[in-house]
Coordinates of C-alpha atoms in Angstrom, one line a residue:
M1 CA -14.0 30.8 -12.3
A2 CA -15.8 27.4 -13.4
A3 CA -17.1 25.4 -10.7
E4 CA -15.5 24.6 -7.0
A5 CA -12.7 22.1 -7.7
E6 CA -10.8 19.4 -5.7
V7 CA -7.4 18.5 -7.3
L8 CA -5.9 15.2 -6.6
V9 CA -2.5 15.4 -7.2
C10 CA -0.4 11.3 -6.5
S11 CA 2.5 11.3 -4.6
G12 CA 3.3 7.5 -4.9
T13 CA 6.9 6.9 -5.8
S14 CA 6.6 6.4 -9.5
C15 CA 4.8 10.3 -9.4
F16 CA 6.8 11.0 -7.0
S17 CA 10.3 10.4 -8.6
S18 CA 9.2 12.0 -12.0
G19 CA 7.8 15.6 -11.0
G20 CA 4.6 15.1 -9.0
P21 CA 6.1 17.8 -6.0
D22 CA 6.8 20.3 -8.8
I23 CA 3.3 20.1 -10.0
Y24 CA 1.9 19.8 -6.9
Q25 CA 4.3 23.0 -6.3
N26 CA 3.3 24.5 -9.0
L27 CA -0.4 24.2 -8.6
V28 CA 0.0 25.8 -5.2
E29 CA 2.0 28.9 -6.7
K30 CA -0.9 29.6 -9.5
I31 CA -3.4 28.8 -7.8
E32 CA -2.3 31.4 -4.7
K33 CA -1.4 34.0 -7.7
R34 CA -4.9 33.6 -9.5
G35 CA -6.9 34.2 -6.4
L36 CA -8.9 30.7 -5.9
T37 CA -7.5 29.4 -2.8
E38 CA -10.7 29.8 -1.6
E39 CA -12.5 28.0 -3.8
I40 CA -10.1 25.2 -4.9
S41 CA -9.0 22.1 -2.7
L42 CA -5.6 21.1 -3.3
V43 CA -4.2 17.3 -2.1
Q44 CA -2.0 15.5 -2.7
T45 CA -3.0 11.9 -2.6
G46 CA -0.9 8.1 -2.2
C47 CA -0.5 6.7 -5.4
F48 CA -3.4 5.5 -8.3
G49 CA -2.0 2.7 -9.4
F50 CA -1.6 3.2 -13.1
C51 CA 2.4 4.4 -12.4
E52 CA 3.0 4.3 -16.4
K53 CA 0.7 7.1 -17.4
G54 CA 2.0 9.2 -13.9
P55 CA 2.3 11.9 -13.3
I56 CA -1.2 12.3 -12.4
V57 CA -3.8 15.0 -11.4
V58 CA -7.6 14.9 -11.2
I59 CA -10.0 16.7 -10.7
Y60 CA -13.1 16.7 -9.3
Q61 CA -16.3 19.7 -9.9
E62 CA -19.1 19.5 -8.7
D63 CA -20.6 19.9 -11.9
N64 CA -18.3 16.3 -13.3
P65 CA -18.7 14.5 -9.8
G66 CA -16.4 11.6 -11.7
G67 CA -13.7 14.0 -11.8
T68 CA -11.2 14.6 -14.7
F69 CA -8.0 11.9 -14.9
Y70 CA -5.3 14.0 -16.8
C71 CA -1.9 11.6 -16.9
Q72 CA 1.6 12.4 -18.0
V73 CA 1.2 15.4 -16.4
E74 CA 4.4 17.5 -16.7
S75 CA 4.9 21.0 -14.5
E76 CA 4.7 23.2 -17.2
D77 CA 1.1 22.1 -17.6
V78 CA 0.0 23.4 -14.5
Q79 CA -0.5 26.9 -15.7
Q80 CA -3.0 25.0 -19.0
I81 CA -5.0 23.4 -15.7
V82 CA -4.7 25.9 -14.0
E83 CA -5.9 29.1 -16.9
E84 CA -8.3 25.8 -19.3
H85 CA -9.6 23.7 -16.6
L86 CA -10.1 25.3 -13.1
I87 CA -10.9 28.9 -14.4
E88 CA -12.5 28.2 -18.1
G89 CA -14.1 24.9 -17.3
K90 CA -12.3 23.6 -20.9
I91 CA -11.1 20.2 -20.9
I92 CA -7.8 19.8 -21.8
E93 CA -8.0 17.1 -24.7
D94 CA -3.8 16.4 -25.0
L95 CA -3.9 15.2 -21.3
L96 CA -6.5 12.5 -21.0
Y97 CA -5.6 8.9 -21.2
E98 CA -6.0 7.0 -24.6
E99 CA -7.5 3.3 -24.4
P100 CA -4.9 1.5 -26.5
G101 CA -6.2 -0.1 -30.0
S102 CA -9.6 2.6 -30.1
G103 CA -7.8 5.5 -29.6
H104 CA -10.4 6.9 -27.5
K105 CA -9.8 9.5 -25.5
V106 CA -10.9 9.0 -22.1
R107 CA -12.0 11.3 -19.5
E108 CA -13.3 9.8 -15.9
Y109 CA -11.1 7.1 -14.1
E110 CA -14.3 4.9 -13.8
N111 CA -14.6 4.9 -17.5
M112 CA -10.5 3.3 -18.2
G113 CA -10.1 -0.2 -18.7
F114 CA -7.8 0.2 -16.1
Y115 CA -10.3 1.1 -13.4
K116 CA -13.8 0.1 -14.1
Y117 CA -13.0 -3.6 -13.5
Q118 CA -11.1 -3.6 -10.8
Q119 CA -13.5 -3.7 -7.3
R120 CA -11.2 -2.1 -4.5
I121 CA -10.7 -3.1 -1.1
A122 CA -7.5 -2.3 0.3
L123 CA -6.7 -0.4 -2.2
R124 CA -9.4 1.8 -1.1
N125 CA -8.8 5.1 -0.1
C126 CA -4.9 4.9 -2.6
G127 CA -5.0 7.6 -5.1
L128 CA -8.3 9.2 -2.6
I129 CA -7.3 10.9 -0.1
E130 CA -3.6 12.4 2.0
P131 CA -2.2 9.9 3.4
H132 CA -1.3 10.5 6.4
N133 CA -3.8 12.7 7.7
I134 CA -6.0 11.0 10.6
R135 CA -8.6 13.0 9.9
E136 CA -9.5 12.4 5.9
Y137 CA -8.9 8.2 6.7
I138 CA -11.8 9.0 9.3
A139 CA -14.2 10.6 7.1
R140 CA -13.6 7.8 4.8
D141 CA -14.6 4.8 7.8
G142 CA -11.5 4.7 9.3
Y143 CA -10.7 3.0 13.1
R144 CA -14.8 2.9 13.2
A145 CA -13.6 -1.0 12.7
L146 CA -11.1 -0.9 15.8
G147 CA -14.1 1.0 17.6
K148 CA -16.5 -1.9 17.4
A149 CA -14.1 -4.3 18.2
L150 CA -13.3 -2.4 21.3
T151 CA -16.7 -1.5 22.2
E152 CA -19.2 -4.2 21.2
M153 CA -17.1 -7.3 20.1
T154 CA -14.8 -10.1 22.5
P155 CA -11.6 -11.2 21.1
E156 CA -13.5 -14.0 19.9
E157 CA -15.7 -12.3 17.8
V158 CA -13.7 -10.7 16.3
I159 CA -11.9 -13.6 15.4
D160 CA -14.9 -15.7 14.5
E161 CA -15.7 -12.5 11.5
V162 CA -12.2 -13.1 10.2
K163 CA -12.5 -17.1 9.9
T164 CA -16.4 -16.0 8.4
S165 CA -14.2 -14.2 5.8
K166 CA -12.3 -17.1 4.4
L167 CA -9.6 -14.1 3.9
R168 CA -5.9 -16.3 3.1
G169 CA -2.5 -14.1 4.1
R170 CA -2.0 -12.2 1.0
G171 CA 2.4 -12.3 1.2
G172 CA 2.0 -16.5 -0.9
G173 CA 1.5 -18.9 1.8
G174 CA -2.5 -18.4 1.7
F175 CA -3.3 -19.3 5.7
P176 CA -6.3 -18.6 6.6
T177 CA -5.6 -15.1 8.5
G178 CA -8.4 -16.2 11.5
V179 CA -7.0 -19.8 11.8
K180 CA -3.6 -17.9 12.3
W181 CA -5.5 -16.1 14.8
E182 CA -6.9 -18.4 16.9
L183 CA -3.8 -20.2 17.3
A184 CA -1.3 -17.4 18.6
K185 CA -4.8 -17.2 21.1
A186 CA -5.0 -19.9 22.4
A187 CA -1.3 -20.7 22.8
E188 CA 0.7 -20.6 26.3
G189 CA 2.9 -17.6 26.6
S190 CA 2.9 -14.1 28.0
P191 CA 3.3 -11.0 25.9
K192 CA 2.1 -11.7 22.3
F193 CA 3.6 -9.8 19.8
I194 CA 1.2 -8.6 15.4
I195 CA 4.1 -8.1 13.2
C196 CA 3.2 -6.4 9.9
N197 CA 6.1 -7.8 7.0
A198 CA 6.0 -4.4 4.4
D199 CA 9.3 -7.1 3.7
E200 CA 8.8 -6.6 -0.1
G201 CA 11.6 -8.5 -2.4
D202 CA 9.8 -9.9 -5.2
P203 CA 11.3 -7.9 -8.4
G204 CA 8.4 -5.7 -9.9
A205 CA 6.5 -5.9 -6.9
F206 CA 5.3 -2.4 -4.9
M207 CA 1.5 -3.5 -3.6
D208 CA 2.9 -3.4 0.0
R209 CA 5.1 0.0 -1.1
S210 CA 1.5 1.5 -2.4
I211 CA -0.2 0.5 0.8
L212 CA 1.5 1.9 3.4
E213 CA 2.4 5.5 1.3
G214 CA -0.8 5.9 -0.2
D215 CA -2.9 4.9 3.5
P216 CA -0.5 3.7 6.7
H217 CA -3.8 4.2 8.7
S218 CA -5.5 1.1 7.3
V219 CA -2.8 -1.1 8.4
I220 CA -2.6 0.4 11.8
E221 CA -6.2 -0.1 12.7
G222 CA -5.8 -4.1 10.9
L223 CA -2.4 -4.6 13.5
A224 CA -5.3 -3.2 16.2
L225 CA -7.7 -5.7 15.7
G226 CA -5.5 -7.9 16.0
G227 CA -3.4 -7.6 18.2
Y228 CA -6.6 -7.0 20.1
A229 CA -7.3 -10.5 18.7
I230 CA -4.9 -12.5 20.0
G231 CA -4.1 -10.3 22.6
A232 CA -1.0 -8.3 22.0
N233 CA -0.7 -4.9 23.6
Q234 CA 3.0 -4.6 20.7
A235 CA 3.3 -4.1 17.2
Y236 CA 6.3 -4.3 15.0
V237 CA 5.6 -3.0 11.1
Y238 CA 9.9 -4.9 9.8
V239 CA 9.5 -2.5 6.4
R240 CA 12.8 -2.9 4.3
A241 CA 14.8 0.1 3.8
E242 CA 14.2 1.4 0.5
Y243 CA 11.5 2.7 1.2
P244 CA 12.5 5.6 2.7
L245 CA 8.7 7.5 1.8
A246 CA 6.2 4.4 3.5
V247 CA 7.8 5.1 6.5
D248 CA 8.3 9.0 6.2
R249 CA 4.5 8.2 6.3
L250 CA 3.9 5.6 8.4
E251 CA 5.7 6.9 10.9
K252 CA 3.8 9.9 10.6
A253 CA 0.9 8.5 10.8
I254 CA 1.9 6.0 14.2
K255 CA 2.0 9.7 16.0
L256 CA -1.5 11.2 14.7
A257 CA -3.2 7.9 15.7
K258 CA -1.8 8.4 19.5
E259 CA -2.3 12.1 19.0
L260 CA -5.2 11.4 18.6
G261 CA -6.1 8.4 21.3
V262 CA -6.3 5.1 18.5
L263 CA -3.0 4.1 19.9
G264 CA -1.2 3.7 23.2
E265 CA -3.6 3.4 26.8
N266 CA -6.8 2.6 27.1
I267 CA -8.1 3.2 23.0
F268 CA -11.5 3.8 23.4
D269 CA -12.3 3.8 27.1
S270 CA -11.5 0.4 26.6
D271 CA -8.5 -1.5 28.6
F272 CA -6.9 -2.1 25.7
D273 CA -3.5 -0.9 25.3
F274 CA -1.9 -1.1 22.0
N275 CA 1.9 0.2 20.3
V276 CA 2.9 0.2 17.3
E277 CA 6.6 0.5 16.2
I278 CA 9.2 0.2 12.9
R279 CA 11.2 -2.1 11.9
V280 CA 13.4 -0.5 8.8
G281 CA 15.0 -3.5 7.7
A282 CA 18.3 -3.9 4.8
G283 CA 16.3 -5.6 2.0
A284 CA 17.5 -8.4 1.9
F285 CA 14.9 -10.9 0.2
V286 CA 15.1 -14.0 2.7
C287 CA 13.7 -11.8 5.6
G288 CA 10.5 -12.1 4.0
E289 CA 10.7 -15.3 4.7
E290 CA 9.0 -14.9 8.6
T291 CA 11.0 -16.3 10.7
A292 CA 14.4 -14.6 8.8
L293 CA 12.3 -12.1 10.2
I294 CA 11.6 -13.1 13.7
H295 CA 15.2 -13.3 14.3
S296 CA 16.0 -9.1 12.2
V297 CA 13.5 -8.0 14.5
Q298 CA 15.4 -9.0 17.4
G299 CA 18.5 -7.9 16.0
D300 CA 19.3 -10.8 14.8
R301 CA 21.3 -11.7 11.3
G302 CA 18.1 -12.5 9.5
D303 CA 18.1 -16.9 8.7
P304 CA 15.6 -18.5 8.9
R305 CA 15.3 -22.0 10.6
G306 CA 13.3 -24.7 10.1
K307 CA 9.2 -25.2 11.6
P308 CA 7.8 -26.4 13.8
P309 CA 8.0 -24.6 16.1
Y310 CA 5.3 -22.1 14.4
P311 CA 5.9 -18.4 15.4
A312 CA 2.2 -18.4 16.0
N313 CA 4.2 -20.3 20.1
E314 CA 7.4 -19.6 19.4
G315 CA 8.1 -16.0 17.7
L316 CA 9.7 -13.0 18.4
W317 CA 11.8 -13.0 21.7
D318 CA 10.3 -17.0 21.4
Q319 CA 6.8 -15.7 22.6
P320 CA 3.5 -16.2 20.5
T321 CA 3.7 -14.0 17.2
V322 CA 1.4 -13.8 14.0
I323 CA 2.8 -12.0 11.4
N324 CA 0.5 -10.2 8.3
N325 CA 1.7 -8.5 5.1
V326 CA 0.1 -5.0 4.8
E327 CA -2.3 -6.3 2.0
T328 CA -4.0 -9.1 4.7
L329 CA -4.0 -5.9 7.2
A330 CA -5.7 -3.4 5.2
N331 CA -8.5 -6.5 4.4
I332 CA -9.0 -6.0 8.5
P333 CA -11.2 -3.1 9.2
Q334 CA -13.7 -3.5 6.4
I335 CA -14.2 -6.4 7.3
I336 CA -14.9 -6.2 11.0
L337 CA -16.9 -3.4 9.3
N338 CA -19.1 -5.1 6.8
G339 CA -19.0 -9.0 8.1
G340 CA -16.9 -11.5 7.1
N341 CA -20.3 -13.0 5.2
W342 CA -19.6 -9.3 3.0
F343 CA -16.3 -10.5 2.1
S344 CA -16.4 -14.7 1.5
H345 CA -18.5 -13.6 -1.3
I346 CA -16.8 -11.9 -3.1
G347 CA -14.3 -13.1 -5.3
I348 CA -14.5 -17.5 -5.3
D349 CA -15.3 -20.4 -2.6
E350 CA -11.8 -21.2 -0.6
S351 CA -10.1 -17.6 -2.6
T352 CA -13.0 -14.9 -1.5
G353 CA -12.2 -11.5 -1.5
T354 CA -10.1 -9.4 -4.0
K355 CA -6.1 -10.2 -4.7
V356 CA -3.6 -7.0 -5.7
F357 CA -1.6 -8.1 -8.6
A358 CA 1.4 -5.6 -10.0
L359 CA 0.8 -5.4 -14.1
A360 CA 4.0 -5.4 -15.3
G361 CA 5.8 -6.5 -18.7
D362 CA 5.3 -6.6 -22.0
I363 CA 1.5 -5.4 -22.1
Y364 CA -0.1 -1.2 -22.8
N365 CA -1.1 -0.9 -19.3
T366 CA 1.1 -1.6 -16.4
G367 CA 0.3 -0.5 -12.4
L368 CA -1.5 -2.1 -9.5
I369 CA -4.8 -3.3 -9.9
E370 CA -6.5 -5.0 -7.4
V371 CA -10.2 -7.6 -9.3
P372 CA -11.7 -10.3 -7.4
M373 CA -10.2 -13.9 -6.6
G374 CA -11.5 -16.0 -9.8
T375 CA -10.1 -13.0 -12.1
T376 CA -9.4 -14.8 -15.5
L377 CA -5.7 -14.4 -16.5
R378 CA -7.0 -13.0 -19.9
E379 CA -9.3 -10.8 -18.5
I380 CA -6.4 -9.2 -16.6
I381 CA -4.7 -9.2 -19.5
F382 CA -6.5 -7.5 -22.1
N383 CA -9.5 -5.7 -20.2
L384 CA -7.8 -4.3 -17.8
G385 CA -4.1 -4.2 -19.4
G386 CA -5.1 -3.2 -22.4
G387 CA -3.3 -6.4 -24.2
I388 CA -0.7 -6.6 -26.0
P389 CA 1.0 -3.4 -28.0
D390 CA 3.0 -3.9 -31.0
N391 CA 0.8 -6.6 -32.7
K392 CA 3.1 -9.1 -30.7
E393 CA 0.6 -12.8 -29.7
F394 CA 1.0 -13.0 -26.1
K395 CA 3.6 -15.9 -24.2
A396 CA 3.3 -16.4 -21.5
A397 CA 2.7 -14.9 -18.0
Q398 CA 4.6 -14.9 -14.5
T399 CA 2.9 -15.4 -11.9
G400 CA 4.4 -15.4 -7.7
G401 CA 7.4 -13.5 -8.0
P402 CA 11.2 -15.5 -8.1
S403 CA 9.0 -18.3 -6.4
G404 CA 5.9 -18.8 -8.9
G405 CA 5.8 -20.4 -12.7
C406 CA 5.1 -19.4 -15.9
L407 CA 1.7 -19.7 -17.4
P408 CA 1.8 -20.1 -21.3
K409 CA -1.1 -19.4 -24.0
D410 CA -3.4 -22.1 -23.5
K411 CA -3.9 -21.0 -19.6
L412 CA -5.3 -18.0 -20.7
D413 CA -8.9 -18.4 -19.3
I414 CA -6.7 -19.7 -16.0
S415 CA -9.1 -18.3 -12.4
M416 CA -6.2 -16.2 -10.3
D417 CA -6.9 -17.8 -7.4
Y418 CA -4.6 -19.4 -5.0
D419 CA -5.4 -22.8 -5.7
S420 CA -6.1 -22.8 -9.5
L421 CA -2.7 -21.5 -9.9
L422 CA -0.8 -24.7 -7.5
E423 CA -2.2 -26.6 -10.1
V424 CA -0.5 -25.5 -12.9
G425 CA 2.7 -25.9 -10.7
S426 CA 2.4 -21.8 -10.5
M427 CA 1.6 -19.6 -7.2
M428 CA -0.3 -16.3 -6.1
G429 CA 3.1 -15.2 -4.3
S430 CA 2.7 -11.7 -3.5
G431 CA 1.2 -10.1 -6.5
G432 CA 3.8 -10.0 -9.4
L433 CA 1.8 -10.7 -12.4
I434 CA 4.4 -10.0 -15.2
V435 CA 3.4 -10.0 -18.8
M436 CA 5.9 -11.3 -21.7
D437 CA 5.2 -11.4 -25.8
E438 CA 6.1 -13.2 -28.5
D439 CA 9.9 -12.0 -28.7
T440 CA 10.5 -13.9 -24.8
C441 CA 12.9 -16.6 -24.7
M442 CA 12.0 -18.8 -21.7
V443 CA 15.2 -20.0 -21.1
D444 CA 16.4 -16.7 -20.2
V445 CA 13.2 -15.8 -18.1
A446 CA 14.1 -18.9 -15.4
R447 CA 17.9 -17.9 -15.8
F448 CA 17.0 -14.3 -15.6
Y449 CA 14.7 -15.8 -11.5
L450 CA 16.9 -17.9 -10.6
D451 CA 20.3 -15.5 -11.0
F452 CA 17.8 -13.3 -8.6
T453 CA 17.3 -16.1 -6.1
Q454 CA 21.1 -17.2 -5.6
D455 CA 22.5 -13.9 -5.2
E456 CA 20.2 -13.1 -2.4
A457 CA 20.4 -17.3 -0.3
C458 CA 21.3 -16.4 3.2
G459 CA 23.7 -19.8 2.4
K460 CA 22.4 -20.9 5.7
C461 CA 21.6 -24.3 3.8
T462 CA 23.0 -26.6 1.0
P463 CA 20.4 -26.7 -1.1
G464 CA 19.3 -23.2 -0.9
R465 CA 23.6 -22.2 -1.0
V466 CA 24.5 -25.2 -3.5
G467 CA 21.8 -26.3 -4.8
T468 CA 20.6 -22.9 -6.4
K469 CA 24.4 -22.2 -7.7
R470 CA 24.1 -25.5 -9.8
L471 CA 20.9 -24.7 -11.3
L472 CA 22.1 -20.9 -12.1
E473 CA 25.5 -23.0 -14.2
M474 CA 23.5 -25.3 -15.8
L475 CA 21.3 -21.8 -17.1
N476 CA 24.1 -20.4 -17.7
R477 CA 26.1 -23.9 -19.9
I478 CA 22.6 -24.1 -21.6
V479 CA 22.4 -20.0 -23.5
N480 CA 25.4 -19.9 -24.2
G481 CA 24.6 -22.9 -26.2
E482 CA 27.5 -25.0 -23.8
A483 CA 25.3 -27.7 -22.3
E484 CA 25.8 -31.4 -22.6
E485 CA 23.3 -33.2 -24.3
N486 CA 21.8 -35.1 -21.0
I487 CA 21.5 -31.0 -19.2
L488 CA 17.3 -31.8 -18.8
D489 CA 17.4 -34.7 -17.0
K490 CA 20.1 -33.1 -14.7
L491 CA 18.6 -30.2 -14.5
E492 CA 14.8 -31.3 -13.6
A493 CA 16.5 -33.6 -10.8
L494 CA 17.9 -31.2 -8.8
C495 CA 14.6 -28.7 -9.1
H496 CA 12.9 -31.5 -7.1
E497 CA 16.1 -32.6 -4.7
I498 CA 15.8 -29.2 -3.4
K499 CA 12.0 -28.7 -3.2
K500 CA 12.3 -31.7 -0.8
T501 CA 15.4 -30.2 1.2
A502 CA 15.4 -27.1 1.6
L503 CA 15.2 -25.7 4.5
C504 CA 12.4 -22.7 4.2
G505 CA 10.0 -21.7 2.0
L506 CA 12.1 -19.3 -0.2
G507 CA 14.6 -22.6 -0.9
Q508 CA 11.9 -25.0 -1.5
S509 CA 10.2 -22.9 -4.0
A510 CA 13.7 -21.3 -5.9
P511 CA 13.3 -24.0 -8.9
N512 CA 9.9 -23.2 -10.0
P513 CA 10.3 -20.9 -12.7
I514 CA 12.6 -23.8 -14.3
L515 CA 10.3 -26.6 -13.6
S516 CA 7.3 -24.4 -15.2
T517 CA 9.1 -23.6 -18.4
L518 CA 10.8 -26.9 -18.5
K519 CA 7.0 -28.4 -18.2
Y520 CA 5.4 -25.7 -20.7
F521 CA 8.3 -24.2 -23.2
R522 CA 10.6 -27.3 -23.7
D523 CA 11.1 -27.6 -26.9
E524 CA 12.7 -24.4 -26.1
Y525 CA 15.1 -25.6 -24.0
E526 CA 15.9 -28.5 -26.3
A527 CA 16.1 -25.9 -29.5
H528 CA 19.1 -24.1 -26.6
V529 CA 20.6 -27.4 -26.0
F530 CA 20.4 -30.2 -29.3
D531 CA 19.7 -27.0 -32.2
K532 CA 22.3 -24.4 -30.1
Y533 CA 19.0 -22.1 -31.3
C534 CA 17.4 -19.8 -29.1
P535 CA 13.8 -20.0 -31.3
A536 CA 13.7 -15.8 -29.5
G537 CA 16.5 -14.8 -30.8
V538 CA 18.0 -13.3 -27.2
C539 CA 20.5 -15.1 -26.5
K540 CA 22.8 -14.0 -27.8
E541 CA 25.3 -17.0 -28.8
L542 CA 22.8 -19.2 -30.3
S543 CA 21.7 -16.4 -32.4
G544 CA 22.1 -13.9 -34.7
Y545 CA 20.5 -11.8 -37.3
K546 CA 19.9 -12.8 -41.4
I547 CA 19.0 -11.0 -44.1
D548 CA 15.9 -12.2 -46.3
E549 CA 17.9 -12.2 -49.4
D550 CA 14.3 -12.6 -51.6
A551 CA 13.5 -9.2 -49.7
C552 CA 16.5 -6.9 -49.9
E553 CA 16.3 -4.0 -52.4
A554 CA 19.9 -3.8 -51.6
C555 CA 19.5 -0.6 -50.7
G556 CA 23.2 -0.3 -48.7
V557 CA 21.9 1.6 -45.6
C558 CA 22.0 -2.1 -43.0
K559 CA 26.3 -2.1 -44.9
E560 CA 26.8 1.6 -44.0
K561 CA 25.3 1.6 -40.3
C562 CA 26.5 -1.8 -39.2
P563 CA 29.2 -0.7 -36.4
V564 CA 31.6 -3.5 -36.6
S565 CA 31.4 -3.8 -40.6
A566 CA 29.9 -7.6 -40.3
I567 CA 28.2 -6.8 -43.3
I568 CA 29.8 -7.4 -46.7
G569 CA 28.9 -7.3 -50.0
D570 CA 27.4 -4.2 -52.8
K571 CA 24.1 -2.5 -54.7
E572 CA 24.9 -5.1 -57.6
E573 CA 25.1 -9.0 -55.0
G574 CA 23.5 -7.6 -52.5
Y575 CA 24.0 -7.9 -48.8
E576 CA 25.4 -10.7 -46.1
I577 CA 25.6 -10.3 -42.4
D578 CA 29.1 -12.3 -41.7
P579 CA 28.3 -13.9 -38.3
E580 CA 32.0 -14.2 -37.2
I581 CA 32.7 -10.7 -37.0
C582 CA 28.7 -9.3 -36.5
E583 CA 27.9 -8.9 -32.1
S584 CA 24.5 -8.8 -32.5
C585 CA 23.6 -4.8 -31.6
G586 CA 20.9 -5.0 -33.4
I587 CA 21.5 -1.7 -35.7
C588 CA 20.5 -3.2 -39.3
E589 CA 17.2 -4.1 -38.3
E590 CA 17.1 -0.8 -36.2
E591 CA 18.1 1.3 -39.6
C592 CA 17.1 -1.4 -42.5
P593 CA 13.8 0.9 -44.3
Y594 CA 12.6 -2.7 -45.8
E595 CA 11.7 -4.2 -42.2
V596 CA 13.9 -7.8 -43.7
I597 CA 16.6 -8.2 -41.6
T598 CA 15.7 -10.2 -38.9
R599 CA 17.1 -12.2 -35.5
G600 CA 16.9 -15.7 -34.1

């Protein structure tokens, strides 16, 4: 055998659903069969973040402390991993990651573009420890910050440290966490509560889910620190039912924390008692809004209410309540351990620390990344994301989920921080980041997000219930070629009216995708409205396929493959597409050997 080894197998939701458990079980059986259980440690970890390349297996050995990163592993590969890597010490080239563009095979994940530009604070333990194993968390300084706070610091000193860090809420609003804690501590009323908002509802976002699945104790410790600071002895984690793995691991982590005495009574021999309970939500997007979430925790319908009063004064059961999201809380133990000054020197002036983004869309490397605030959009897309596949051009990036906006190519060098994004009509949100290439129709993108927010609207206020429905109807008329000529003015005016009058933040931000695409891609809207033409060729009613007659070789393959006989002509006269028959299925474009059929 080459050397003793520690083998990490990703068990995040993505790898879990694509064969991770079978890979782990096969490793267990093969290692036992070869009598290597004493020499090889096998660990099921949380998410590594590089979900596109899962299932992931990383092997650490004394002669390779940087680890060997194997990606897209299948259960059938386990035999080879055991026999060739673990016993013979050979690297399996076929399972290594290949950098986009260069094709260079990379062995150590720290040398991959996806990882080497990251700075992991909230994700520090994800992909390294067994999630609910409290002793592995403790081995990486887990619960040391809580011990420090309870034995060496007053609640006021904890709040001051968080204020010094300038940590802002990672759930979307960006409100200073230390100020929120200070307000709740000063508020009259008892008991007080602290809630972890794990109701992650943005399409494509899974930052909070991965932290809960991969490092649940960091969230529990963050809650306990927050509870100590504001004077709360009870916490709730509000998590959606669509995250069963996160709920399961969080339940186990809470149980183990109680058994070890870091939850419960007289924690660290102090007079501080603290307990955490889970509340599972039904998955309504509106329950990510804090007042709706409070109603849902109380067992009521998850409707938002107007503010003030703010939850810090009148929250859960009308008592002072702090609501922080998962990523915010995961940062707290590191701030207490290393100091607020340490954290405030990461990132930029008013947006300190790091931010976790869910990188998705038309990009090579998709998954979770954590980078210092102030990293540019260009650096994220091309250094970490590996660029745009198929030699296509970058067109836009959507940040902030359904409440955010779309950034065009001339914003590639924007600093990714709270204030810079707001200045250009977008927002940080919870960290969704979707990249779009040249083939994307921005009107269709706006319609997609409005369809989502309209469907998820709670219906309590007229702007949210009726206003978003009228917006969606107008967008549908535009993409179907049925829009009147003054529709863009009406669309824009209604957007601004909803922003001014909707009851909650979700309603007020619902028009953002329309306003940002109108601002940066108005020519596309005008092409749809006035020319009845979709420049990207996405909107079915406004586009069709065309044959480049000059380049066509008249081979006849398109006519042969067309399922609805929409292509007419012959090898002598050439071919053309009958738009009245064509159903825009795209088969002719796919089958044309000379690539002379295009959509537009």
